[in-house]
Amino acid sequence: MRRASLALFASATVLAATPALAQAPQVEKNISMALSMAIMQGALDQCTKDGYKVSVVVVDKGGNVAASVRGDGTGPHTTEFARMKAYTARTRNQTSLATMKQMEDPAFSFLKQIPNVVGVGGGVPIKAGNEVIGGVGVSGAPGGEKDEVCANAGLAKVADALK
Protein backbone atom coordinates (compact mmCIF):
# COMPACT_ATOMS: atom_id res chain seq x y z
CA MET A 1 0.00 0.00 0.00
CA ARG A 2 2.82 2.36 0.88
CA ARG A 3 4.49 1.65 -2.48
CA ALA A 4 1.26 2.48 -4.35
CA SER A 5 0.91 5.76 -2.41
CA LEU A 6 4.49 6.71 -3.23
CA ALA A 7 3.96 5.95 -6.93
CA LEU A 8 0.74 7.99 -6.95
CA PHE A 9 2.49 10.91 -5.23
CA ALA A 10 5.37 10.82 -7.76
CA SER A 11 2.94 10.76 -10.68
CA ALA A 12 0.95 13.66 -9.27
CA THR A 13 4.12 15.70 -8.77
CA VAL A 14 5.21 15.19 -12.39
CA LEU A 15 1.74 16.02 -13.72
CA ALA A 16 1.55 19.15 -11.59
CA ALA A 17 4.91 20.38 -12.87
CA THR A 18 4.09 19.78 -16.55
CA PRO A 19 1.78 22.81 -17.02
CA ALA A 20 4.37 25.08 -15.44
CA LEU A 21 7.07 23.82 -17.81
CA ALA A 22 4.78 24.20 -20.81
CA GLN A 23 4.39 27.89 -20.02
CA ALA A 24 8.11 28.66 -19.95
CA PRO A 25 9.27 30.93 -22.79
CA GLN A 26 11.54 29.56 -25.46
CA VAL A 27 15.07 30.81 -25.58
CA GLU A 28 16.72 30.50 -28.97
CA LYS A 29 19.48 32.00 -31.08
CA ASN A 30 18.45 34.20 -33.98
CA ILE A 31 19.76 36.84 -36.36
CA SER A 32 20.30 40.37 -35.04
CA MET A 33 20.16 43.52 -37.14
CA ALA A 34 23.86 44.20 -36.57
CA LEU A 35 24.74 40.67 -37.69
CA SER A 36 22.53 41.01 -40.78
CA MET A 37 24.13 44.32 -41.75
CA ALA A 38 27.66 42.97 -41.35
CA ILE A 39 26.89 39.89 -43.45
CA MET A 40 25.33 42.01 -46.19
CA GLN A 41 28.27 44.42 -46.21
CA GLY A 42 30.79 41.59 -46.44
CA ALA A 43 28.90 40.02 -49.35
CA LEU A 44 28.58 43.37 -51.15
CA ASP A 45 32.27 44.12 -50.64
CA GLN A 46 33.29 40.80 -52.18
CA CYS A 47 30.96 41.08 -55.17
CA THR A 48 31.96 44.70 -55.79
CA LYS A 49 35.63 43.67 -55.69
CA ASP A 50 34.82 40.92 -58.21
CA GLY A 51 32.97 43.39 -60.44
CA TYR A 52 29.41 42.17 -59.81
CA LYS A 53 26.32 44.21 -59.00
CA VAL A 54 24.18 42.22 -56.59
CA SER A 55 21.38 42.30 -54.07
CA VAL A 56 21.71 40.58 -50.69
CA VAL A 57 19.00 39.30 -48.34
CA VAL A 58 19.34 37.82 -44.86
CA VAL A 59 16.51 35.75 -43.38
CA ASP A 60 16.12 34.82 -39.73
CA LYS A 61 15.54 31.46 -38.07
CA GLY A 62 11.88 31.48 -39.13
CA GLY A 63 12.73 32.25 -42.77
CA ASN A 64 11.50 35.85 -42.48
CA VAL A 65 13.47 38.72 -44.01
CA ALA A 66 15.75 40.25 -41.38
CA ALA A 67 17.44 42.70 -43.77
CA SER A 68 17.86 43.28 -47.48
CA VAL A 69 19.69 45.60 -49.83
CA ARG A 70 19.28 46.03 -53.55
CA GLY A 71 22.64 46.94 -55.01
CA ASP A 72 23.16 49.87 -57.36
CA GLY A 73 22.52 48.93 -60.98
CA THR A 74 20.91 45.56 -60.22
CA GLY A 75 17.89 44.15 -61.99
CA PRO A 76 14.51 44.41 -60.29
CA HIS A 77 14.33 40.63 -59.82
CA THR A 78 17.56 40.29 -57.84
CA THR A 79 16.14 41.19 -54.43
CA GLU A 80 13.35 38.61 -54.62
CA PHE A 81 15.66 35.96 -56.01
CA ALA A 82 18.20 36.62 -53.24
CA ARG A 83 15.36 36.22 -50.71
CA MET A 84 14.37 32.85 -52.17
CA LYS A 85 18.00 31.67 -52.11
CA ALA A 86 18.35 32.71 -48.44
CA TYR A 87 15.01 31.05 -47.61
CA THR A 88 16.10 27.84 -49.35
CA ALA A 89 19.37 27.77 -47.43
CA ARG A 90 17.54 28.30 -44.14
CA THR A 91 14.71 25.84 -44.66
CA ARG A 92 16.85 23.11 -46.23
CA ASN A 93 19.79 23.69 -43.81
CA GLN A 94 22.20 23.53 -46.73
CA THR A 95 23.38 25.76 -49.55
CA SER A 96 20.93 26.43 -52.34
CA LEU A 97 23.59 24.95 -54.66
CA ALA A 98 23.33 21.66 -52.73
CA THR A 99 19.54 21.87 -53.09
CA MET A 100 20.00 22.35 -56.85
CA LYS A 101 22.03 19.14 -56.99
CA GLN A 102 19.37 17.29 -54.97
CA MET A 103 16.65 18.48 -57.34
CA GLU A 104 18.44 16.72 -60.20
CA ASP A 105 17.67 13.39 -58.47
CA PRO A 106 14.11 12.19 -59.25
CA ALA A 107 13.82 11.01 -55.62
CA PHE A 108 13.93 14.70 -54.58
CA SER A 109 11.57 16.04 -57.25
CA PHE A 110 9.14 17.01 -54.49
CA LEU A 111 11.49 19.90 -53.63
CA LYS A 112 10.32 21.68 -56.79
CA GLN A 113 6.85 21.87 -55.28
CA ILE A 114 7.83 23.71 -52.10
CA PRO A 115 7.01 27.43 -52.41
CA ASN A 116 10.03 29.77 -52.41
CA VAL A 117 12.59 26.93 -52.56
CA VAL A 118 14.93 27.38 -55.51
CA GLY A 119 17.62 25.22 -57.02
CA VAL A 120 20.38 27.66 -57.90
CA GLY A 121 23.53 28.73 -56.09
CA GLY A 122 23.84 31.84 -53.97
CA GLY A 123 22.09 30.87 -50.72
CA VAL A 124 24.08 29.81 -47.66
CA PRO A 125 22.78 28.85 -44.21
CA ILE A 126 23.88 30.97 -41.26
CA LYS A 127 25.01 28.78 -38.38
CA ALA A 128 25.74 29.62 -34.76
CA GLY A 129 27.92 26.66 -33.94
CA ASN A 130 26.03 23.75 -35.48
CA GLU A 131 22.59 25.38 -35.21
CA VAL A 132 21.12 26.99 -38.34
CA ILE A 133 19.75 30.40 -37.32
CA GLY A 134 19.13 31.96 -40.72
CA GLY A 135 20.27 32.22 -44.30
CA VAL A 136 21.95 34.69 -46.64
CA GLY A 137 21.15 34.94 -50.33
CA VAL A 138 23.00 36.84 -53.05
CA SER A 139 21.74 37.42 -56.58
CA GLY A 140 23.13 39.29 -59.56
CA ALA A 141 26.55 37.80 -60.30
CA PRO A 142 26.82 35.81 -63.53
CA GLY A 143 26.17 32.40 -61.99
CA GLY A 144 25.05 30.98 -58.68
CA GLU A 145 28.54 29.78 -57.83
CA LYS A 146 29.80 33.38 -57.92
CA ASP A 147 26.85 34.54 -55.81
CA GLU A 148 27.73 31.85 -53.26
CA VAL A 149 31.34 33.09 -53.04
CA CYS A 150 29.98 36.51 -52.06
CA ALA A 151 27.55 35.02 -49.51
CA ASN A 152 30.40 33.07 -47.92
CA ALA A 153 32.51 36.24 -47.79
CA GLY A 154 29.71 37.91 -45.83
CA LEU A 155 29.64 35.02 -43.38
CA ALA A 156 33.43 35.09 -43.06
CA LYS A 157 33.15 38.71 -41.90
CA VAL A 158 31.13 37.59 -38.85
CA ALA A 159 32.69 34.18 -38.25
CA ASP A 160 33.89 35.05 -34.73
CA ALA A 161 30.41 36.15 -33.67
CA LEU A 162 28.89 32.86 -34.85
CA LYS A 163 31.18 30.51 -32.90
Short mmCIF file of C-alpha atoms in Angstrom, two decimals, residues 42-56 70-75 78 138-151:
data_model
loop_
_atom_site.label_atom_id
_atom_site.label_comp_id
_atom_site.label_asym_id
_atom_site.label_seq_id
_atom_site.Cartn_x
_atom_site.Cartn_y
_atom_site.Cartn_z
CA GLY A 42 30.79 41.59 -46.44
CA ALA A 43 28.90 40.02 -49.35
CA LEU A 44 28.58 43.37 -51.15
CA ASP A 45 32.27 44.12 -50.64
CA GLN A 46 33.29 40.80 -52.18
CA CYS A 47 30.96 41.08 -55.17
CA THR A 48 31.96 44.70 -55.79
CA LYS A 49 35.63 43.67 -55.69
CA ASP A 50 34.82 40.92 -58.21
CA GLY A 51 32.97 43.39 -60.44
CA TYR A 52 29.41 42.17 -59.81
CA LYS A 53 26.32 44.21 -59.00
CA VAL A 54 24.18 42.22 -56.59
CA SER A 55 21.38 42.30 -54.07
CA VAL A 56 21.71 40.58 -50.69
CA ARG A 70 19.28 46.03 -53.55
CA GLY A 71 22.64 46.94 -55.01
CA ASP A 72 23.16 49.87 -57.36
CA GLY A 73 22.52 48.93 -60.98
CA THR A 74 20.91 45.56 -60.22
CA GLY A 75 17.89 44.15 -61.99
CA THR A 78 17.56 40.29 -57.84
CA VAL A 138 23.00 36.84 -53.05
CA SER A 139 21.74 37.42 -56.58
CA GLY A 140 23.13 39.29 -59.56
CA ALA A 141 26.55 37.80 -60.30
CA PRO A 142 26.82 35.81 -63.53
CA GLY A 143 26.17 32.40 -61.99
CA GLY A 144 25.05 30.98 -58.68
CA GLU A 145 28.54 29.78 -57.83
CA LYS A 146 29.80 33.38 -57.92
CA ASP A 147 26.85 34.54 -55.81
CA GLU A 148 27.73 31.85 -53.26
CA VAL A 149 31.34 33.09 -53.04
CA CYS A 150 29.98 36.51 -52.06
CA ALA A 151 27.55 35.02 -49.51
#
